[in-house]
XYZ file of C-alpha atoms in Angstrom:
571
model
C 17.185 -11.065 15.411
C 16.738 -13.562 12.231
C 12.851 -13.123 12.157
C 13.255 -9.368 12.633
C 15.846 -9.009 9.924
C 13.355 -10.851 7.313
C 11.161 -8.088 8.132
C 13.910 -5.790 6.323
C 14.276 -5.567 2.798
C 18.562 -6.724 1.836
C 19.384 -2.999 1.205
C 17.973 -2.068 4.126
C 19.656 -4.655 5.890
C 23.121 -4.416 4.441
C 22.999 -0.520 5.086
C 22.084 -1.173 8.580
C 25.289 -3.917 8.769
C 27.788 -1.371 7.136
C 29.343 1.086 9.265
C 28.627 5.044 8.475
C 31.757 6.177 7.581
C 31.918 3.664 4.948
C 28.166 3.826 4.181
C 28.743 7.573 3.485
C 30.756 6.658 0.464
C 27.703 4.719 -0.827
C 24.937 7.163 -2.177
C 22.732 3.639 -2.453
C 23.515 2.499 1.272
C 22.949 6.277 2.484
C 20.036 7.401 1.460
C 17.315 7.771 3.680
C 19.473 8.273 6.343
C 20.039 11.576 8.190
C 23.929 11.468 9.351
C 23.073 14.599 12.301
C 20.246 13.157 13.746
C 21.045 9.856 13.396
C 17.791 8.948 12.256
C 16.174 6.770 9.268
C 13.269 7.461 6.835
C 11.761 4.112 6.472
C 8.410 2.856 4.279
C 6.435 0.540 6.273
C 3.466 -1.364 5.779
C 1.273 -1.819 8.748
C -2.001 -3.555 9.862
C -3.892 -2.194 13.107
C -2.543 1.224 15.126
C 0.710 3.309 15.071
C 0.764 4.241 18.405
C 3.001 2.469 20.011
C 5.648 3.889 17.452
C 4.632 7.401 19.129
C 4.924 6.404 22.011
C 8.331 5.243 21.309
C 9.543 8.886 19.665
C 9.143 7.342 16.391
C 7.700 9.888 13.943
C 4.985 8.479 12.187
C 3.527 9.821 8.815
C 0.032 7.425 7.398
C -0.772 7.161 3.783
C -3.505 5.420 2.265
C -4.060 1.677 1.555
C -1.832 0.513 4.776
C 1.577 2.216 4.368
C 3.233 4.763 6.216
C 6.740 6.707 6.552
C 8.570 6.612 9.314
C 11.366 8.704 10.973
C 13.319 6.683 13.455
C 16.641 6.677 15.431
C 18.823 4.196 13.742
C 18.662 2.371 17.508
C 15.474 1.597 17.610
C 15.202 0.111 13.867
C 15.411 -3.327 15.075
C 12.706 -3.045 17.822
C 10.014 -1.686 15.590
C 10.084 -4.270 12.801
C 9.811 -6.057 15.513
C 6.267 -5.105 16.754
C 3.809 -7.273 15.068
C 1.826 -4.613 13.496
C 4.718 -4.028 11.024
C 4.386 -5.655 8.030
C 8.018 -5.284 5.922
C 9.854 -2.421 5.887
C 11.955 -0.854 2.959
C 14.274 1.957 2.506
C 13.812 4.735 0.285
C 15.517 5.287 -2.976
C 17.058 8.326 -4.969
C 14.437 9.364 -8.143
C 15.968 10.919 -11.258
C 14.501 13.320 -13.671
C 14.292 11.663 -16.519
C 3.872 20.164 -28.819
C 1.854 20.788 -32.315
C 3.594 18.007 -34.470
C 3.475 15.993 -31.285
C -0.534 16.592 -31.080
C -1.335 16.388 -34.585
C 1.096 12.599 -34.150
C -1.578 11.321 -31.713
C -4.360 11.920 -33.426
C -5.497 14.855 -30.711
C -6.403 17.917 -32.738
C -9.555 16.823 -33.747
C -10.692 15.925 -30.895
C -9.824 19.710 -29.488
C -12.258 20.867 -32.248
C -16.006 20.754 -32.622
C -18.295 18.950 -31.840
C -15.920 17.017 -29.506
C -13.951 20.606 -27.752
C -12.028 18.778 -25.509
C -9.448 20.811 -23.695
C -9.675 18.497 -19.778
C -12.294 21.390 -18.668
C -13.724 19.800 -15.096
C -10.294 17.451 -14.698
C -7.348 17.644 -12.363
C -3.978 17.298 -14.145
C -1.616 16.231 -11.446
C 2.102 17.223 -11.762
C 4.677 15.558 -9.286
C 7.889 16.845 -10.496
C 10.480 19.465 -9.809
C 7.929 22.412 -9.242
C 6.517 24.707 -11.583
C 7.043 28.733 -12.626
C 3.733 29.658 -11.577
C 4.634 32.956 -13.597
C 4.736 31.674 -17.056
C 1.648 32.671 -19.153
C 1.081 29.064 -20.324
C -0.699 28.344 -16.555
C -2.626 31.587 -16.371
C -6.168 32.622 -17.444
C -6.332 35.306 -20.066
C -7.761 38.027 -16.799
C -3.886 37.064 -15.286
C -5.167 34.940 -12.790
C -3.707 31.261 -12.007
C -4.475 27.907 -13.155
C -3.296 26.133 -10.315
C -5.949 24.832 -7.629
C -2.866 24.024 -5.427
C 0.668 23.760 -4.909
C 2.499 21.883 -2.760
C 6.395 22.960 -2.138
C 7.681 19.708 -0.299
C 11.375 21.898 0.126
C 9.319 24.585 1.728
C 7.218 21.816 3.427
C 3.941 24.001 2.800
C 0.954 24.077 0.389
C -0.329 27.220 -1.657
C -3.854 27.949 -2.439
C -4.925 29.532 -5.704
C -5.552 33.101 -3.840
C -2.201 32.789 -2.410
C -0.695 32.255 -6.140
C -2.963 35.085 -7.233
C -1.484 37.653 -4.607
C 1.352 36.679 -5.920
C 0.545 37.359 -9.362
C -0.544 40.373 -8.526
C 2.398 42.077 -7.725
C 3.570 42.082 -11.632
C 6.791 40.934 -10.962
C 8.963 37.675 -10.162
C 11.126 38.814 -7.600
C 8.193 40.340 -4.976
C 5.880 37.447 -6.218
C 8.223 34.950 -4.984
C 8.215 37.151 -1.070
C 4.718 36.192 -1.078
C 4.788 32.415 -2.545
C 8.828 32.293 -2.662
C 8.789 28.331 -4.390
C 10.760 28.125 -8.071
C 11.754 24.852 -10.225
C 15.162 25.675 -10.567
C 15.679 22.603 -13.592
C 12.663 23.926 -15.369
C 11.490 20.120 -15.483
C 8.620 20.428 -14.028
C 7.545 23.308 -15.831
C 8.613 21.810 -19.337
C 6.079 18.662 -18.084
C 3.219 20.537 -17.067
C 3.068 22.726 -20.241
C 3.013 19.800 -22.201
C 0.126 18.148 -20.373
C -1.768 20.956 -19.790
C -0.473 24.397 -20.898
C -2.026 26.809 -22.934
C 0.295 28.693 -25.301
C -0.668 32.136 -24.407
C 2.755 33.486 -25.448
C 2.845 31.780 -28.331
C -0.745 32.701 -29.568
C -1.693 28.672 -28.966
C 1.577 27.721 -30.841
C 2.674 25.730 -28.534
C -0.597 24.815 -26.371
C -0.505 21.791 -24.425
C -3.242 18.964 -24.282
C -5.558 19.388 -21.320
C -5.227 23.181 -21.755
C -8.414 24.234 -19.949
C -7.762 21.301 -16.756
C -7.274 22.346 -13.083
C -3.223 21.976 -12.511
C -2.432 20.119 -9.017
C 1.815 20.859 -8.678
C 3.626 19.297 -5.721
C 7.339 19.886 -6.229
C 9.295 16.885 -4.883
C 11.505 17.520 -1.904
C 14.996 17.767 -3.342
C 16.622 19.257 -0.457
C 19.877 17.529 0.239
C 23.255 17.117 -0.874
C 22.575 15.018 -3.749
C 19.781 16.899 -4.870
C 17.165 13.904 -5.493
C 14.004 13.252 -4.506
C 13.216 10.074 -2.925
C 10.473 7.691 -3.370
C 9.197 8.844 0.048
C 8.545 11.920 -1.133
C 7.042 10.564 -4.608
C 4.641 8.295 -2.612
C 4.081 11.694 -0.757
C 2.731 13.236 -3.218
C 0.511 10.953 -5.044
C -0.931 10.424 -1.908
C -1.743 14.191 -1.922
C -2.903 14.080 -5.349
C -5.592 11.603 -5.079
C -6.770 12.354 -1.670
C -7.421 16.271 -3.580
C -9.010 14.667 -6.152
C -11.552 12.774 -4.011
C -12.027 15.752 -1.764
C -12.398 18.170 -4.389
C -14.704 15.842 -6.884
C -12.662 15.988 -9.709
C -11.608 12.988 -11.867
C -7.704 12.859 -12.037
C -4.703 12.679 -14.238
C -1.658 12.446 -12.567
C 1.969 12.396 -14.042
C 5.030 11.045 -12.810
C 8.009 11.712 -15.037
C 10.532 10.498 -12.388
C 12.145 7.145 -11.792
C 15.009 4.949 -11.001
C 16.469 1.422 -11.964
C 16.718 -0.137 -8.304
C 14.387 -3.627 -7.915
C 13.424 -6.195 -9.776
C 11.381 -4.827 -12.262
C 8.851 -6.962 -11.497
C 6.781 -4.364 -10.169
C 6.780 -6.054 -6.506
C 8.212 -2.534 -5.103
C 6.439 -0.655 -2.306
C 6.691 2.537 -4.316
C 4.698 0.136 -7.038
C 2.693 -1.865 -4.816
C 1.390 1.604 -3.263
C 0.356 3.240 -6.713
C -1.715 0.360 -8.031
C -3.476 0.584 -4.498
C -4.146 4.396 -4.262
C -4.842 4.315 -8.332
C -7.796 2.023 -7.553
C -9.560 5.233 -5.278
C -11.477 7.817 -6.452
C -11.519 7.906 -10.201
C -7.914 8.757 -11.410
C -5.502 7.213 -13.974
C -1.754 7.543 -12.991
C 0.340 7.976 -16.187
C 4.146 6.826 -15.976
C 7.169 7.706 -18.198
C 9.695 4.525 -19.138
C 12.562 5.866 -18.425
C 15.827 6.972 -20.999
C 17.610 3.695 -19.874
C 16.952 2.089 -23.460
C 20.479 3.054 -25.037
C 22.156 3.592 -21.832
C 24.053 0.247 -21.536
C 23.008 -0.476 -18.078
C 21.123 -3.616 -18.404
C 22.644 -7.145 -19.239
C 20.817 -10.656 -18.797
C 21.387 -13.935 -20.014
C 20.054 -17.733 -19.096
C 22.283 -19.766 -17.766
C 22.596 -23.374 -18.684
C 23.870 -26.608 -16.517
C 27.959 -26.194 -17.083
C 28.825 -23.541 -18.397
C 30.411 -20.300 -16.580
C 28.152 -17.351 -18.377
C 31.103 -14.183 -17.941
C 29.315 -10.796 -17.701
C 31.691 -7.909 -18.581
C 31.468 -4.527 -17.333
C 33.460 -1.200 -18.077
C 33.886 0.899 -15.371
C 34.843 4.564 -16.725
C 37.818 6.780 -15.061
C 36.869 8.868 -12.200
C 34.022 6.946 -11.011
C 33.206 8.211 -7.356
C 30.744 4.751 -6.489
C 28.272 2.652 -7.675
C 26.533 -0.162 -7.322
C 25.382 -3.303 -9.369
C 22.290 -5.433 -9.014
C 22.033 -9.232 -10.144
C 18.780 -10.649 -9.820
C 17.926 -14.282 -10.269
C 15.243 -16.953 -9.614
C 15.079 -18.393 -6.549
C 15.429 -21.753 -7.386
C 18.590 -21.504 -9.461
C 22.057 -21.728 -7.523
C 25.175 -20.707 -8.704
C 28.320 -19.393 -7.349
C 29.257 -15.647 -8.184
C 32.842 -14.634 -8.459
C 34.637 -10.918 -9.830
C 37.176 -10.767 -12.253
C 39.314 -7.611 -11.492
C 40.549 -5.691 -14.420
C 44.052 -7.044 -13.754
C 42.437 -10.690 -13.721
C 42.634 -11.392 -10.209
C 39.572 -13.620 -9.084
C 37.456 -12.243 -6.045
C 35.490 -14.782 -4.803
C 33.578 -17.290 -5.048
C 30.948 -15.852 -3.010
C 28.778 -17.572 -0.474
C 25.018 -17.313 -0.387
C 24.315 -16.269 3.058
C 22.755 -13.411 5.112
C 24.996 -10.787 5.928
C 27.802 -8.823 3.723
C 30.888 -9.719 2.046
C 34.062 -7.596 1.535
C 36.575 -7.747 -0.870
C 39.541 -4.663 -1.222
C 41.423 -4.491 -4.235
C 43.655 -1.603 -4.976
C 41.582 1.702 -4.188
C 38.162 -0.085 -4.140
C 36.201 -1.785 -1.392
C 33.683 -4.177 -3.151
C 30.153 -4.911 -0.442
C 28.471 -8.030 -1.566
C 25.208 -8.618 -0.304
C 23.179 -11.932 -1.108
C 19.696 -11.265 -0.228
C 16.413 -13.576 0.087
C 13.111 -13.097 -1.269
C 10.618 -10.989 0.190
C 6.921 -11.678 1.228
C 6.157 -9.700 -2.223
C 8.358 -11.070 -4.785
C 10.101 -14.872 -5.665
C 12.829 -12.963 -6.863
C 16.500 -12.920 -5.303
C 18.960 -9.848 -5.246
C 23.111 -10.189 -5.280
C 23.796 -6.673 -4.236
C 27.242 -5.166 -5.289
C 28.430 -2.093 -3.930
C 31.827 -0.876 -5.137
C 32.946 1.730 -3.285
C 36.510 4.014 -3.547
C 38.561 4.564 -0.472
C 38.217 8.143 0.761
C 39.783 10.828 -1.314
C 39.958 8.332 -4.447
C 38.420 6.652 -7.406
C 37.000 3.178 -8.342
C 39.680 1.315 -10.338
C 38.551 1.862 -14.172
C 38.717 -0.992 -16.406
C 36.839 -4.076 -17.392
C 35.047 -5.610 -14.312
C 33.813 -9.325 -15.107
C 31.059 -11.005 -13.331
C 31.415 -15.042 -12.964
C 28.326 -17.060 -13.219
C 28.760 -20.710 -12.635
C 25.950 -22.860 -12.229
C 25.294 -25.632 -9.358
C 21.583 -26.358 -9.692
C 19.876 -24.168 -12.534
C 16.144 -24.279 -12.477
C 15.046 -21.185 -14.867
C 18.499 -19.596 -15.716
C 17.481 -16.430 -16.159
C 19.685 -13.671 -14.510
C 19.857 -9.542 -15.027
C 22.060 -6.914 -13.899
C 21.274 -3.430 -13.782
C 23.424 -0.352 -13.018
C 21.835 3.179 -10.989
C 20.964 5.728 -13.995
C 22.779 6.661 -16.498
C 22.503 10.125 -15.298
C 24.365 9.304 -12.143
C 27.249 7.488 -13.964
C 29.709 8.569 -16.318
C 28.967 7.842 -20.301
C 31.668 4.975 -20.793
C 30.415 2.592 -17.678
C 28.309 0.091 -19.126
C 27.945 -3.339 -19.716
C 29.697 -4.646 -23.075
C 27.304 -6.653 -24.378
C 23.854 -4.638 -22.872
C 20.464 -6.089 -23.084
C 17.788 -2.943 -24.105
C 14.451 -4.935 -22.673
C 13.772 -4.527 -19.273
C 15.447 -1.264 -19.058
C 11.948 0.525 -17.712
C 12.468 2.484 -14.575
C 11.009 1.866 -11.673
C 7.987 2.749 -10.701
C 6.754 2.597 -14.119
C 6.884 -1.522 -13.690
C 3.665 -1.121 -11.380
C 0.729 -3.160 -12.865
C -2.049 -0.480 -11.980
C -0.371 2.566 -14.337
C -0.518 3.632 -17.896
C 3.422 3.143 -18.784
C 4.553 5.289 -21.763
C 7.780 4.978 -23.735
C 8.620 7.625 -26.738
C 8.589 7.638 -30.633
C 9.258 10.475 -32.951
C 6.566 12.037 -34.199
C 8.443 12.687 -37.453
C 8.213 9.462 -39.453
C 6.036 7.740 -36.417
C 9.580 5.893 -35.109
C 10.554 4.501 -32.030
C 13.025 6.421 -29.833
C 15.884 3.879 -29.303
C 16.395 5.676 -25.581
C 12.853 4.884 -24.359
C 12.551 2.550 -21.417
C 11.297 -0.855 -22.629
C 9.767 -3.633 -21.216
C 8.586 -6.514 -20.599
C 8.655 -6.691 -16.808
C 10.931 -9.309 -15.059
C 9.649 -12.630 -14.889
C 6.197 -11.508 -14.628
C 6.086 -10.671 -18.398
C 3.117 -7.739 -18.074
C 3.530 -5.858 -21.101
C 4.997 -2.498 -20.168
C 5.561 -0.027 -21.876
C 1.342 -0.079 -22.639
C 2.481 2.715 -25.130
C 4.641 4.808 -26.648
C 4.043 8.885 -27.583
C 6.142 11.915 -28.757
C 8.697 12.482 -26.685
C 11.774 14.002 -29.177
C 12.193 17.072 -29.475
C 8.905 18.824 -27.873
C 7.928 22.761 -27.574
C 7.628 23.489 -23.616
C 7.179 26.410 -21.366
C 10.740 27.254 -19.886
C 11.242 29.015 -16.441
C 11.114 32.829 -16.798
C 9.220 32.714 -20.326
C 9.323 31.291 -23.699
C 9.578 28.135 -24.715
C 12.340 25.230 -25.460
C 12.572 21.998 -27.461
C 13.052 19.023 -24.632
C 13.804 15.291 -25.553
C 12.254 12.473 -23.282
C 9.926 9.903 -21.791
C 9.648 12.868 -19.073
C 7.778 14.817 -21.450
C 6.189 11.710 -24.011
C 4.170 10.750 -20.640
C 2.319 14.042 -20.056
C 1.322 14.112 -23.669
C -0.167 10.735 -22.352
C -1.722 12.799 -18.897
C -3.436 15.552 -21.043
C -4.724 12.592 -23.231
C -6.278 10.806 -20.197
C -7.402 14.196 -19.061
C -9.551 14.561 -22.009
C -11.073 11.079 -22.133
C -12.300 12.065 -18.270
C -13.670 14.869 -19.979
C -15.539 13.116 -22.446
C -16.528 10.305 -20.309
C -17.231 11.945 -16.830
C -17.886 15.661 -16.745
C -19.797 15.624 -20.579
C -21.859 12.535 -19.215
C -20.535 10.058 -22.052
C -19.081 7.101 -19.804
C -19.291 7.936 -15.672
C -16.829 5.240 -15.197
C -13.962 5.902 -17.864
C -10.754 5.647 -15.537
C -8.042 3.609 -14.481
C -7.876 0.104 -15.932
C -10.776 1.017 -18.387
C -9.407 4.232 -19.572
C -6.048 1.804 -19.949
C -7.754 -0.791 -21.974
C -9.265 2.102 -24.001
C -5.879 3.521 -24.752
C -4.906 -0.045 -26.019
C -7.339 -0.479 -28.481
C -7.202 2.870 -29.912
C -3.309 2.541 -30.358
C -1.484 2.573 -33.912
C 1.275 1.066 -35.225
C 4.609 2.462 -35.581
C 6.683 2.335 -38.790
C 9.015 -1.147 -39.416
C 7.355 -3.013 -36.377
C 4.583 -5.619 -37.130
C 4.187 -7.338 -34.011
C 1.740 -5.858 -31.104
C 2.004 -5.773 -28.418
C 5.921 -5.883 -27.891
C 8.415 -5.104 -25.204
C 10.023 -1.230 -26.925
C 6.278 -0.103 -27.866
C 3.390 -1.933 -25.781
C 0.511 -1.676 -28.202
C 1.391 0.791 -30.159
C 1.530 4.612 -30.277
C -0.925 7.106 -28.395
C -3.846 7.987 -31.006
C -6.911 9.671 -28.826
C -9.205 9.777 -31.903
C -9.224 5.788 -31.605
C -9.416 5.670 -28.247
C -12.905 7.033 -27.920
C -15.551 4.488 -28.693
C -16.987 7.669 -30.996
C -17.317 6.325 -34.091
């Protein structure tokens, strides 16, 4: 059972250890777990053949580069990470949502105009996001027709072709359309996303036309279809999957966008979600482009370095009417120290012992899961998992929640907390005394993407929300750069256009950028091999400083901000 269960990532494991009616007041511990069938989704990665999960009843899903997803009873999780040909296994995880000015900012309008004419003609712009309304003018040709070589509805679990879209176009209006291709983005997300990277402005006259406007659009709306209305990174690694096995089938060079994230792991970019992009970004000739995340501001992230006596107290205010949540301390290996809660009315919970297996503590209305975890075959680092949970029909005790830290044999020192998304938690919970670095989302820690934080393109500022980096322990420099991202012109569902706010929508001005680079490198016959880590390093050297900062590259801005004139070896 012990060599099985290090096969099993701690979340994995604790969720497994915690009984469902109390794991169903945990929206960590739950997901990825289907409470009718009694089954779980589970990321794998594998050497050799499958089949013996088959033959078991397992459902078995392969993706590239050695990973799969797996559907199996919760009784039969312990005998297949127990077959040899399974590698580690992992959970999934819930994903959250996180254009002239903004053009003219990164130094792209020239290069739209002659001689260069860029406008991503001959690339695939990938979209993975909430969907798309296929409808809107800004992703149709001036004869009506659709932009879209493909679109993938994971809710609907099918794919529609362009004629399909074009049927549905047809018709002339929305509500027959959708009887022929009946998939929507109902947040408008997506849509907002893709218009930046690649949209053309028709309503507007060009007004608001996005980068890549003349690129082939790839949408796969992420499955959302449960009751807390996230995608999961199943369905994320899903789609890129999808994406770059099109692109390789089709011939096209790809830019694909993922605007979607979450702050779970060490943000060391060890994840499988992470681990799987830098492999699939290395086929075929894409370049996978990666918001930072809004965590900057959010108060979720404290760390510190703990020294040889003292007791380092961590302080954390937990807002009224908090339904659950849970808190991740991650530390060095090598460093011991005991960990202890301070309730808000001062009792002491605790100390807790490092071992396998969960801890419980119950004070007032709240259940508190402790989980000390172990290092995985990827990463060094070492996970204290804290799940506080309210008893049914209540609340999680509000107040100032105090983390202990005393030290027994300190190595490196160096600890960090992080709290789920901001979006998921109410405004006041947050740590007192925050630390903004190291508040990128996850996956956008992976080594192999192009990670992009925003700036303002009024007065060429940083955006104080923007994810920043440097990663944990490893110290790559993420974000690798920073683009408009306040207060952009996008397509909105059912026409028009809106102003949206974001690393969401900084990132695709990023996408249409890369598109355009493909362009000039690939399909005009400039540089055949312009794409992933070269297209990166490209981006790099062509960045510009931002106002007030001096130093490059640094953790809020990587190298700088986006400027595609520079980025072309033209000159």
């Amino acid at each position: 059972m012990a060599v099985q269960d290090q096969k099993l990532e701690d979340l994995l494991n604790l969720s497994l250890e915690t009984p469902e009616e109390e794991r169903a007041r945990s929206a960590e511990l739950e997901t990825g777990f289907d409470a009718e069938e009694k089954t779980w989704e589970l990321i794998v990665r594998y050497t050799g053949s499958l089949d013996e999960l088959r033959s078991l009843g397992v459902s078995v899903e392969e993706l590239s580069a050695g990973f799969a997803i797996l559907t199996v009873p919760e009784s039969l999780v312990d005998r297949v990470s127990g077959l040899s040909q399974i590698e580690y296994v992992e959970k999934p995880k819930r994903l959250f949502f996180a254009v002239n000015r903004a053009k003219a900012a990164s130094c792209l309008n020239v290069m739209q105009e002659q001689p260069w004419g860029l406008t991503g003609r001959g690339v695939m712009t990938a979209i993975l996001d909430s969907g798309i309304d296929y409808f809107h003018e800004d992703f149709r040709n001036a004869d009506g027709t659709t932009r879209i070589l493909g679109l993938w509805d994971q809710n609907l679990g099918r794919s529609f072709t362009r004629e399909e879209i074009n049927r549905a176009l047809e018709t002339g209006s929305r509500s027959l359309g959708r009887e022929l291709v009946p998939t929507t983005d109902l947040s408008g997300h997506g849509t907002a996303v893709a218009g930046i990277a690649a949209g053309n402005g028709r309503e507007e006259n060009g007004k608001y036309r996005g980068v890549a406007y003349e690129s082939e659009l790839l949408i796969v709306k992420l499955g959302t279809e449960r009751p807390d209305g996230f995608p999961r990174t199943t369905e994320l690694m899903r789609a890129a999957d999808y994406a770059v096995r099109t692109s390789s089938e089709l011939g096209l060079p790809a830019a694909i966008n993922i605007s979607i994230g979450n702050t779970y792991g060490s943000h060391d970019g060890s994840s499988f979600l992470e681990s799987f992009l830098n492999t699939i970004g290395r086929y075929g000739r894409t370049a996978i482009i990666v918001g930072s995340g809004n965590e900057g501001a959010s108060g979720g992230h404290a760390s510190g370095v703990l020294g040889q006596r003292l007791t380092d107290r961590v302080e954390l205010s937990v807002a009224p009417y908090e339904t659950g949540f849970s808190v991740q301390l991650w530390k060095a290996y090598t460093d011991q120290f005991s960990v202890s809660m301070q309730t808000p009315s001062g009792e002491i919970l605790g100390p807790i012992s490092e071992r396998l297996g969960p801890s419980r503590f119950h004070w007032r209305s709240t259940q508190i899961l402790i989980y000390y975890g172990k290092p995985s075959p990827y990463s060094q680092s070492q996970e204290i998992y804290f799940d506080l949970m309210p008893d049914e029909g209540s609340y999680v005790e509000s107040g100032i929640w105090t983390f202990l830290l005393t030290p027994q044999r300190v190595i490196e020192g160096k600890y960090d907390f992080w709290l789920p998304s901001a979006r998921s938690l109410n405004t006041s919970t947050q740590f007192l005394k925050p630390t903004p670095d190291t508040t990128l989302t996850i996956p956008s820690c992976a080594a192999g993407v192009i990670t992009v934080g925003a700036c303002h393109s009024m007065g060429n500022t940083y955006a104080d929300f923007s994810g920043r980096g440097y990663t944990r322990l490893t110290n790559q420099v993420k974000p690798d750069l920073v683009a408009p991202g306040v207060g952009l012109m996008a397509p909105a569902v059912g026409g028009g256009y809106k102003a949206v706010t974001g690393t969401s929508f900084a990132a695709p001005v990023v996408t249409g950028s890369a598109a355009l680079m493909m362009q000039w490198g690939m399909v005009d016959g400039n540089d055949p091999y312009l794409y992933g880590e070269k297209l990166k390093a490209y981006l790099h050297r062509g960045a510009k400083p931002l106002a007030g900062i001096e130093s490059y590259p640094n953790p809020a801005t990587g190298y700088g901000a986006l400027c595609l004139r520079d980025s072309l070896p033209i000159g």
